[in-house]
């Protein structure tokens, strides 16, 4: 994340003339400009974008989020959009085409060179969040029998051809695209990879098979994007080959795209952990209706689930009437249980995301969370016991303390188990995070509370009920 500029572009566009806007644009980097343009209305976005020099404008466009790119394309005139789509890498083109109306997308596709249009169409044929959607074409595949000199010549020749032929966008050939190069046979079947640095540093006459890595990290085109991005993160890869079912090379996933996938997955988990569907556009660009719809569905489900708590309270109404003091501690009981469950759920969701635990580890997670929960409950129970005993009496203190111990143990198990079950069922584990766990623990926690109260305070309850 970059530091915020001293004066926002929005303020300059709305209050000052074109000359001052140009001065602001000239004084800031393309990264800052792309972030600031995200905050503008469609009309102001077009105004600012038109004032950028062509080379900087293309770079700024490339750095924008796809929803913002789509908004800008629709705000510009047709002739001004010429070349913008062509400048993007194929995976970015496919993502952008998904964001704009079908008629606009079809018109832009018609303007692409034939080979480039065919490749983008192939990408759009893969599932929306698959590795195939994320890959860029592989301009160079080296043969294991090629020499160092042959390899360097081929890399240079293909890069020059790709930049000048118009078959693929100029931005396709980047440092990350050729940092690691796939090695394959005549049928394009993946045999390994070799780094450009290893080729450059090798002695004259060295064969590629002598410096290539035979440990073939790769993914199939139909694999989930997150799986590919996590693999690149864990294995410290700059690029990852994408293959078909016959191990033939289709393209590469580069590290910049993998970082974007991981950022989106973290964003998605953060939203769902808070009980909301993720926004696909910047916060300030999302309409009030969109934001309400994203949150409202979850709130409706949770309020229905909250009826469980009401039913439990009604079931134990006689106990509450007999020992009124029990009602004083209800908020603390359900709050503690919800918080303990949310902590466990957050820990397990994160562990699932980085593959530290798997659904097969269910029993290990349960055993671990039971112990953690009981230890936390014992600590909290010991803290509140003397306070409650002084204010009320010994039986009430025992009831509350034992309830805290029990509910912490139960809440941690629920918080640990639900994300694992969700993952097993193919549901995003973050869905069963804080709000769902808290709501479930509230109802079941009250059952634990009143059950313990009926056991310890049986005499008081019987006397009160008469």
Coordinates of C-alpha atoms in Angstrom, one line a residue:
X1 CA 0.0 0.0 0.0
X2 CA 1.4 3.4 -1.0
X3 CA 1.3 6.5 1.2
X4 CA -1.6 8.9 0.5
X5 CA -0.7 12.0 -1.5
X6 CA -0.7 15.4 0.3
X7 CA -3.6 16.5 -1.8
X8 CA -6.1 14.0 -3.3
X9 CA -6.6 13.9 -7.0
X10 CA -10.4 14.1 -6.4
X11 CA -10.0 17.6 -4.8
X12 CA -7.8 18.9 -7.6
X13 CA -10.2 17.6 -10.4
X14 CA -13.3 19.1 -8.7
X15 CA -11.9 22.5 -7.7
X16 CA -9.0 23.4 -10.1
X17 CA -8.4 23.5 -13.8
X18 CA -6.8 21.1 -16.2
X19 CA -3.4 22.7 -15.8
X20 CA -3.3 21.9 -12.1
X21 CA -4.6 18.4 -12.7
X22 CA -1.7 17.9 -15.2
X23 CA 0.8 19.2 -12.6
X24 CA -0.6 16.8 -10.0
X25 CA -0.4 13.9 -12.4
X26 CA 3.2 14.7 -13.3
X27 CA 4.2 14.9 -9.7
X28 CA 2.9 11.4 -8.7
X29 CA 3.8 7.9 -9.7
X30 CA 1.6 5.7 -11.8
X31 CA 0.8 3.5 -8.8
X32 CA -0.5 6.5 -6.8
X33 CA -2.4 7.8 -9.8
X34 CA -4.1 4.4 -10.4
X35 CA -5.2 4.3 -6.7
X36 CA -6.5 7.9 -6.8
X37 CA -8.4 7.4 -10.0
X38 CA -10.2 4.5 -8.3
X39 CA -11.8 7.1 -6.0
X40 CA -13.2 9.3 -8.8
X41 CA -16.6 9.3 -10.5
X42 CA -16.7 7.9 -14.0
X43 CA -16.8 11.4 -15.5
X44 CA -13.9 12.8 -13.5
X45 CA -12.0 9.6 -14.1
X46 CA -12.2 10.2 -17.9
X47 CA -11.1 13.8 -17.5
X48 CA -8.0 12.9 -15.5
X49 CA -7.1 10.0 -17.7
X50 CA -7.3 12.1 -20.9
X51 CA -4.7 14.4 -19.4
X52 CA -2.1 11.7 -19.0
X53 CA 0.7 11.2 -21.6
X54 CA 0.0 8.1 -23.6
X55 CA 2.8 5.9 -22.2
X56 CA 1.8 6.8 -18.6
X57 CA -1.9 6.4 -19.4
X58 CA -1.3 2.8 -20.6
X59 CA 0.7 1.9 -17.4
X60 CA -2.0 3.5 -15.2
X61 CA -4.7 1.6 -17.0
X62 CA -2.8 -1.7 -16.5
X63 CA -2.5 -1.0 -12.7
X64 CA -6.2 -0.3 -12.2
X65 CA -8.6 -2.9 -10.8
X66 CA -10.8 -4.6 -13.5
X67 CA -14.0 -3.0 -12.2
X68 CA -12.4 0.5 -12.5
X69 CA -11.0 -0.4 -15.9
X70 CA -14.5 -1.4 -17.1
X71 CA -15.9 1.9 -15.7
X72 CA -13.3 4.0 -17.5
X73 CA -13.7 2.2 -20.8
X74 CA -17.4 3.0 -20.8
X75 CA -16.7 6.6 -19.9
X76 CA -14.2 7.1 -22.7
X77 CA -15.1 7.6 -26.3
X78 CA -14.8 4.6 -28.6
X79 CA -11.7 5.9 -30.4
X80 CA -10.0 6.5 -27.0
X81 CA -10.4 2.9 -26.0
X82 CA -8.5 1.7 -29.0
X83 CA -5.3 0.0 -27.8
X84 CA -6.2 -0.1 -24.1
X85 CA -7.4 -3.7 -24.1
X86 CA -4.6 -4.6 -26.5
X87 CA -2.0 -3.3 -24.0
X88 CA -3.1 -5.8 -21.3
X89 CA -1.9 -9.3 -20.8
X90 CA -4.4 -12.0 -21.9
X91 CA -5.3 -13.0 -18.4
X92 CA -6.1 -9.4 -17.5
X93 CA -8.0 -9.0 -20.8
X94 CA -10.2 -12.0 -19.8
X95 CA -10.8 -10.6 -16.4
X96 CA -11.7 -7.1 -17.8
X97 CA -14.1 -8.6 -20.4
X98 CA -16.0 -10.3 -17.6
X99 CA -16.6 -6.9 -15.9
X100 CA -18.1 -5.1 -18.9
X101 CA -21.4 -5.5 -20.7
X102 CA -21.5 -8.2 -23.3
X103 CA -22.0 -5.8 -26.3
X104 CA -19.0 -3.7 -25.2
X105 CA -16.9 -6.8 -24.7
X106 CA -17.8 -8.2 -28.1
X107 CA -16.8 -4.9 -29.8
X108 CA -13.5 -4.8 -28.0
X109 CA -12.8 -8.4 -28.8
X110 CA -13.3 -7.7 -32.5
X111 CA -10.5 -5.2 -32.4
X112 CA -7.9 -7.7 -31.2
X113 CA -5.5 -9.5 -33.5
X114 CA -6.7 -13.0 -34.5
X115 CA -4.2 -15.1 -32.5
X116 CA -4.6 -12.9 -29.4
X117 CA -8.4 -13.0 -29.7
X118 CA -8.2 -16.8 -29.9
X119 CA -6.1 -17.1 -26.8
X120 CA -8.3 -14.8 -24.8
X121 CA -11.4 -16.8 -25.9
X122 CA -9.6 -20.0 -24.7
X123 CA -9.0 -18.3 -21.3
X124 CA -12.7 -17.3 -21.1
X125 CA -13.6 -21.0 -21.7
X126 CA -12.0 -22.0 -18.3
X127 CA -14.0 -21.7 -15.0
X128 CA -14.0 -18.2 -13.5
X129 CA -11.6 -18.9 -10.7
X130 CA -9.4 -21.6 -12.3
X131 CA -5.7 -21.5 -13.0
X132 CA -6.4 -21.4 -16.7
X133 CA -8.0 -18.0 -16.4
X134 CA -4.8 -16.7 -14.7
X135 CA -2.2 -17.8 -17.2
X136 CA -0.4 -15.9 -19.9
X137 CA 0.9 -17.4 -23.1
X138 CA 4.3 -19.0 -23.1
X139 CA 6.4 -17.5 -25.9
X140 CA 9.4 -19.8 -25.3
X141 CA 9.7 -23.5 -24.5
X142 CA 13.3 -24.7 -24.4
X143 CA 14.4 -28.2 -25.4
X144 CA 16.6 -30.1 -22.9
X145 CA 19.2 -30.7 -25.7
X146 CA 19.5 -26.9 -26.5
X147 CA 22.7 -25.2 -25.7
X148 CA 23.0 -22.0 -23.6
X149 CA 23.6 -19.9 -26.7
X150 CA 20.6 -21.5 -28.6
X151 CA 18.4 -20.8 -25.6
X152 CA 19.4 -17.2 -25.2
X153 CA 18.9 -16.6 -28.9
X154 CA 15.5 -18.1 -28.8
X155 CA 14.4 -16.1 -25.8
X156 CA 15.5 -12.9 -27.4
X157 CA 14.0 -13.7 -30.8
X158 CA 10.6 -14.6 -29.3
X159 CA 10.5 -11.6 -27.1
X160 CA 11.3 -9.2 -29.9
X161 CA 8.7 -11.0 -32.2
X162 CA 6.1 -10.9 -29.5
X163 CA 6.6 -7.1 -28.9
X164 CA 6.5 -6.2 -32.6
X165 CA 4.2 -8.6 -34.3
X166 CA 1.0 -7.5 -32.7
X167 CA 0.0 -11.1 -32.0
X168 CA 0.1 -10.5 -28.3
X169 CA 0.1 -7.3 -26.2
X170 CA 3.3 -5.5 -25.6
X171 CA 3.0 -5.9 -21.8
X172 CA 3.0 -9.7 -22.1
X173 CA 6.8 -10.0 -22.1
X174 CA 7.7 -8.9 -18.6
X175 CA 10.6 -9.8 -16.2
X176 CA 8.4 -12.4 -14.4
X177 CA 7.4 -14.0 -17.7
X178 CA 10.9 -15.0 -18.7
X179 CA 12.5 -15.3 -15.2
X180 CA 11.7 -19.0 -15.3
X181 CA 11.3 -20.8 -18.6
X182 CA 9.6 -24.2 -19.1
X183 CA 11.5 -27.0 -20.6
X184 CA 9.5 -29.4 -22.8
X185 CA 9.8 -32.1 -25.5
X186 CA 8.6 -31.8 -29.1
X187 CA 5.0 -32.4 -28.0
X188 CA 5.2 -29.5 -25.5
X189 CA 5.0 -32.0 -22.5
X190 CA 6.6 -30.4 -19.4
X191 CA 10.0 -31.9 -18.5
X192 CA 11.1 -29.2 -16.0
X193 CA 12.0 -25.5 -15.8
X194 CA 15.2 -23.4 -16.0
X195 CA 15.8 -19.9 -14.6
X196 CA 17.0 -17.2 -16.9
X197 CA 19.8 -16.4 -14.5
X198 CA 21.0 -20.0 -14.6
X199 CA 21.1 -19.9 -18.4
X200 CA 23.0 -16.6 -18.5
X201 CA 25.5 -17.7 -15.8
X202 CA 26.2 -21.1 -17.4
X203 CA 29.5 -21.7 -19.3
X204 CA 29.5 -21.6 -23.1
X205 CA 28.1 -24.8 -24.6
X206 CA 26.2 -25.9 -21.6
X207 CA 23.1 -27.9 -22.3
X208 CA 19.8 -26.8 -20.8
X209 CA 19.3 -30.3 -19.3
X210 CA 22.5 -29.7 -17.2
X211 CA 21.0 -26.6 -15.5
X212 CA 17.3 -27.3 -15.6
X213 CA 15.2 -28.2 -12.5
X214 CA 13.5 -31.5 -12.8
X215 CA 11.3 -31.0 -9.8
X216 CA 8.3 -29.9 -11.8
X217 CA 6.0 -27.6 -9.8
X218 CA 2.9 -27.1 -12.0
X219 CA -0.8 -27.0 -12.0
X220 CA -3.6 -28.1 -14.3
X221 CA -5.6 -25.5 -16.0
X222 CA -8.8 -26.6 -14.2
X223 CA -7.2 -26.3 -10.7
X224 CA -8.4 -23.5 -8.4
X225 CA -6.5 -20.2 -8.7
X226 CA -5.9 -20.2 -4.9
X227 CA -4.2 -23.6 -5.1
X228 CA -1.8 -22.3 -7.7
X229 CA -1.1 -19.1 -5.8
X230 CA -0.4 -20.9 -2.6
X231 CA 1.9 -23.3 -4.4
X232 CA 3.9 -20.3 -5.7
X233 CA 4.0 -18.8 -2.3
X234 CA 5.2 -21.9 -0.5
X235 CA 7.7 -22.9 -3.2
X236 CA 9.0 -19.3 -3.7
X237 CA 8.3 -19.4 -7.4
X238 CA 8.4 -16.5 -9.8
X239 CA 6.3 -18.3 -12.4
X240 CA 4.3 -21.6 -12.5
X241 CA 3.7 -23.7 -15.6
X242 CA 0.0 -24.5 -16.4
X243 CA -0.6 -27.8 -18.2
X244 CA -3.5 -29.8 -19.6
X245 CA -4.5 -33.3 -18.7
X246 CA -1.7 -34.7 -20.8
X247 CA 1.0 -32.6 -19.2
X248 CA 1.4 -30.3 -22.2
X249 CA 2.4 -26.7 -21.5
X250 CA -0.5 -24.2 -21.9
X251 CA 1.0 -21.1 -20.3
X252 CA 2.5 -19.6 -17.2
X253 CA 1.1 -18.0 -14.0
X254 CA 3.3 -15.1 -12.9
X255 CA 4.0 -14.0 -9.4
X256 CA 2.2 -10.6 -9.7
X257 CA -1.0 -12.4 -10.6
X258 CA -0.5 -14.9 -7.8
X259 CA -0.2 -12.0 -5.3
X260 CA -3.5 -10.5 -6.6
X261 CA -5.2 -13.9 -6.0
X262 CA -3.9 -14.1 -2.5
X263 CA -5.0 -10.6 -1.8
X264 CA -8.5 -11.3 -3.1
X265 CA -8.8 -14.5 -1.0
X266 CA -7.7 -12.6 2.1
X267 CA -10.3 -9.9 1.3
X268 CA -13.0 -12.5 0.8
X269 CA -12.2 -14.2 4.1
X270 CA -12.2 -10.9 5.9
X271 CA -15.7 -10.0 4.6
X272 CA -17.2 -13.4 5.3
X273 CA -15.6 -13.6 8.7
X274 CA -17.6 -10.4 9.5
X275 CA -20.8 -11.9 8.1
X276 CA -20.9 -10.2 4.7
X277 CA -20.4 -11.1 1.0
X278 CA -17.2 -9.5 -0.5
X279 CA -17.5 -6.3 -2.6
X280 CA -16.1 -6.7 -6.1
X281 CA -15.6 -3.0 -6.6
X282 CA -13.9 -0.4 -4.4
X283 CA -15.8 0.5 -1.2
X284 CA -16.5 4.1 -2.3
X285 CA -17.7 2.9 -5.8
X286 CA -20.2 0.4 -4.4
X287 CA -23.8 1.6 -4.3
X288 CA -25.7 1.7 -1.0
X289 CA -28.1 -0.9 -2.4
X290 CA -25.3 -3.2 -3.3
X291 CA -23.7 -2.9 0.1
X292 CA -27.1 -3.5 1.8
X293 CA -27.7 -6.6 -0.3
X294 CA -24.3 -8.0 0.5
X295 CA -24.9 -7.6 4.2
X296 CA -28.6 -8.2 4.4
X297 CA -28.7 -11.8 3.4
X298 CA -26.3 -12.7 6.2
X299 CA -28.2 -10.6 8.7
X300 CA -31.5 -12.3 7.7
X301 CA -30.0 -15.8 8.2
X302 CA -28.4 -14.8 11.5
X303 CA -31.6 -13.3 12.9
X304 CA -33.4 -16.5 12.1
X305 CA -30.7 -18.5 13.9
X306 CA -31.0 -16.1 16.8
X307 CA -34.5 -17.5 17.4
X308 CA -32.7 -20.5 18.9
X309 CA -31.5 -18.3 21.7
X310 CA -35.0 -17.0 22.3
X311 CA -36.4 -20.5 22.4
X312 CA -33.8 -21.6 25.0
X313 CA -34.7 -18.6 27.2
X314 CA -38.4 -19.5 27.0
X315 CA -37.7 -23.1 27.9
X316 CA -35.8 -22.1 31.0
X317 CA -38.1 -19.3 31.9
X318 CA -39.1 -21.0 35.2
X319 CA -35.4 -21.2 36.3
X320 CA -34.9 -17.5 35.5
X321 CA -38.0 -16.6 37.5
X322 CA -36.8 -18.7 40.5
X323 CA -33.3 -17.3 40.5
X324 CA -33.5 -13.9 39.0
X325 CA -29.8 -13.2 39.5
X326 CA -29.0 -15.7 36.7
X327 CA -30.3 -13.2 34.1
X328 CA -27.7 -10.7 35.1
X329 CA -24.9 -13.0 33.8
X330 CA -26.6 -14.0 30.5
X331 CA -24.8 -11.3 28.4
X332 CA -21.4 -12.2 29.9
X333 CA -22.0 -16.0 29.3
X334 CA -23.0 -15.7 25.7
X335 CA -20.4 -13.0 25.0
X336 CA -17.6 -15.1 26.4
X337 CA -18.7 -18.2 24.5
X338 CA -19.1 -16.2 21.2
X339 CA -15.7 -14.6 21.6
X340 CA -13.9 -18.0 22.4
X341 CA -15.6 -19.6 19.4
X342 CA -14.7 -16.8 17.1
X343 CA -11.1 -17.0 18.2
X344 CA -11.0 -20.7 17.5
X345 CA -12.8 -20.3 14.1
X346 CA -10.4 -17.5 13.0
X347 CA -7.3 -19.7 13.9
X348 CA -8.6 -22.7 12.0
X349 CA -9.8 -20.8 9.0
X350 CA -6.3 -19.2 8.7
X351 CA -4.7 -22.6 9.2
X352 CA -6.9 -24.1 6.4
X353 CA -6.0 -21.2 4.1
X354 CA -2.3 -21.9 4.4
X355 CA -2.7 -25.7 4.4
X356 CA -1.5 -26.1 8.0
X357 CA -4.5 -28.2 8.8
X358 CA -6.9 -30.3 6.6
X359 CA -10.3 -31.9 7.1
X360 CA -8.6 -35.2 7.9
X361 CA -7.1 -33.5 11.0
X362 CA -10.6 -33.2 12.6
X363 CA -9.9 -35.3 15.7
X364 CA -6.5 -33.6 16.3
X365 CA -8.2 -30.2 16.1
X366 CA -11.0 -31.2 18.4
X367 CA -8.5 -32.5 21.0
X368 CA -6.4 -29.4 20.8
X369 CA -9.3 -27.0 21.0
X370 CA -10.9 -28.8 23.9
X371 CA -7.7 -28.4 25.9
X372 CA -7.3 -24.7 24.9
X373 CA -10.9 -23.9 25.7
X374 CA -10.9 -25.6 29.1
X375 CA -7.6 -23.9 30.0
X376 CA -9.0 -20.5 29.0
X377 CA -12.2 -21.2 30.9
X378 CA -10.4 -22.2 34.0
X379 CA -8.4 -19.0 33.9
X380 CA -11.5 -16.8 33.4
X381 CA -13.5 -18.8 36.0
X382 CA -10.7 -18.4 38.6
X383 CA -10.7 -14.6 37.9
X384 CA -14.4 -14.0 38.3
X385 CA -15.1 -16.6 41.1
X386 CA -14.0 -14.4 44.1
X387 CA -15.7 -11.3 42.7
X388 CA -19.1 -13.1 42.3
X389 CA -18.8 -14.8 45.6
X390 CA -18.3 -11.5 47.4
X391 CA -21.2 -9.8 45.6
X392 CA -23.6 -12.7 45.6
X393 CA -22.9 -16.1 47.2
X394 CA -20.9 -19.3 46.8
X395 CA -23.4 -21.4 44.8
X396 CA -23.9 -18.6 42.3
X397 CA -20.1 -18.1 42.0
X398 CA -19.7 -21.9 41.4
X399 CA -22.5 -21.8 38.8
X400 CA -21.0 -19.0 36.8
X401 CA -17.4 -20.2 37.0
X402 CA -18.2 -23.8 36.0
X403 CA -20.4 -22.4 33.1
X404 CA -17.5 -20.3 31.9
X405 CA -15.2 -23.3 31.9
X406 CA -17.7 -25.5 30.1
X407 CA -18.8 -23.0 27.5
X408 CA -15.2 -22.0 26.6
X409 CA -14.4 -25.7 26.0
X410 CA -17.5 -26.2 23.9
X411 CA -17.2 -22.9 22.0
X412 CA -13.6 -23.7 21.0
X413 CA -14.6 -27.1 19.7
X414 CA -17.5 -25.6 17.7
X415 CA -15.3 -22.8 16.3
X416 CA -12.6 -25.4 15.3
X417 CA -14.9 -28.0 13.8
X418 CA -17.3 -25.9 11.7
X419 CA -14.6 -24.5 9.3
X420 CA -13.2 -28.1 8.8
X421 CA -16.7 -29.4 8.0
X422 CA -17.3 -26.6 5.6
X423 CA -14.0 -27.3 3.8
X424 CA -14.9 -31.0 3.6
X425 CA -18.3 -30.0 2.0
X426 CA -16.6 -27.7 -0.5
X427 CA -17.9 -24.5 1.2
X428 CA -15.6 -21.5 2.0
X429 CA -14.5 -22.1 5.6
X430 CA -14.8 -18.3 6.3
X431 CA -18.6 -18.7 5.9
X432 CA -18.6 -20.5 9.2
X433 CA -16.6 -18.0 11.1
X434 CA -17.4 -15.3 13.7
X435 CA -21.1 -14.6 13.1
X436 CA -22.3 -18.1 12.6
X437 CA -20.2 -19.6 15.4
X438 CA -21.2 -16.8 17.8
X439 CA -24.9 -17.3 17.0
X440 CA -24.7 -21.1 17.4
X441 CA -22.7 -20.9 20.6
X442 CA -25.1 -18.3 22.1
X443 CA -28.0 -20.8 22.0
X444 CA -26.0 -23.9 23.0
X445 CA -24.2 -21.9 25.7
X446 CA -27.4 -21.0 27.4
X447 CA -28.4 -24.6 27.5
X448 CA -25.1 -25.4 29.3
X449 CA -25.6 -22.4 31.6
X450 CA -29.1 -23.3 32.7
X451 CA -28.3 -27.0 33.0
X452 CA -25.4 -26.3 35.4
X453 CA -27.6 -23.8 37.3
X454 CA -30.4 -26.4 37.7
X455 CA -27.8 -28.8 39.2
X456 CA -26.0 -26.5 41.6
X457 CA -29.0 -24.3 42.6
X458 CA -31.6 -27.1 42.7
X459 CA -32.5 -26.3 46.3
X460 CA -33.0 -22.5 45.7
X461 CA -35.0 -23.2 42.5
X462 CA -37.2 -25.7 44.3
X463 CA -37.8 -23.4 47.2
X464 CA -38.6 -20.5 45.0
X465 CA -41.0 -22.5 42.9
X466 CA -42.6 -23.7 46.0

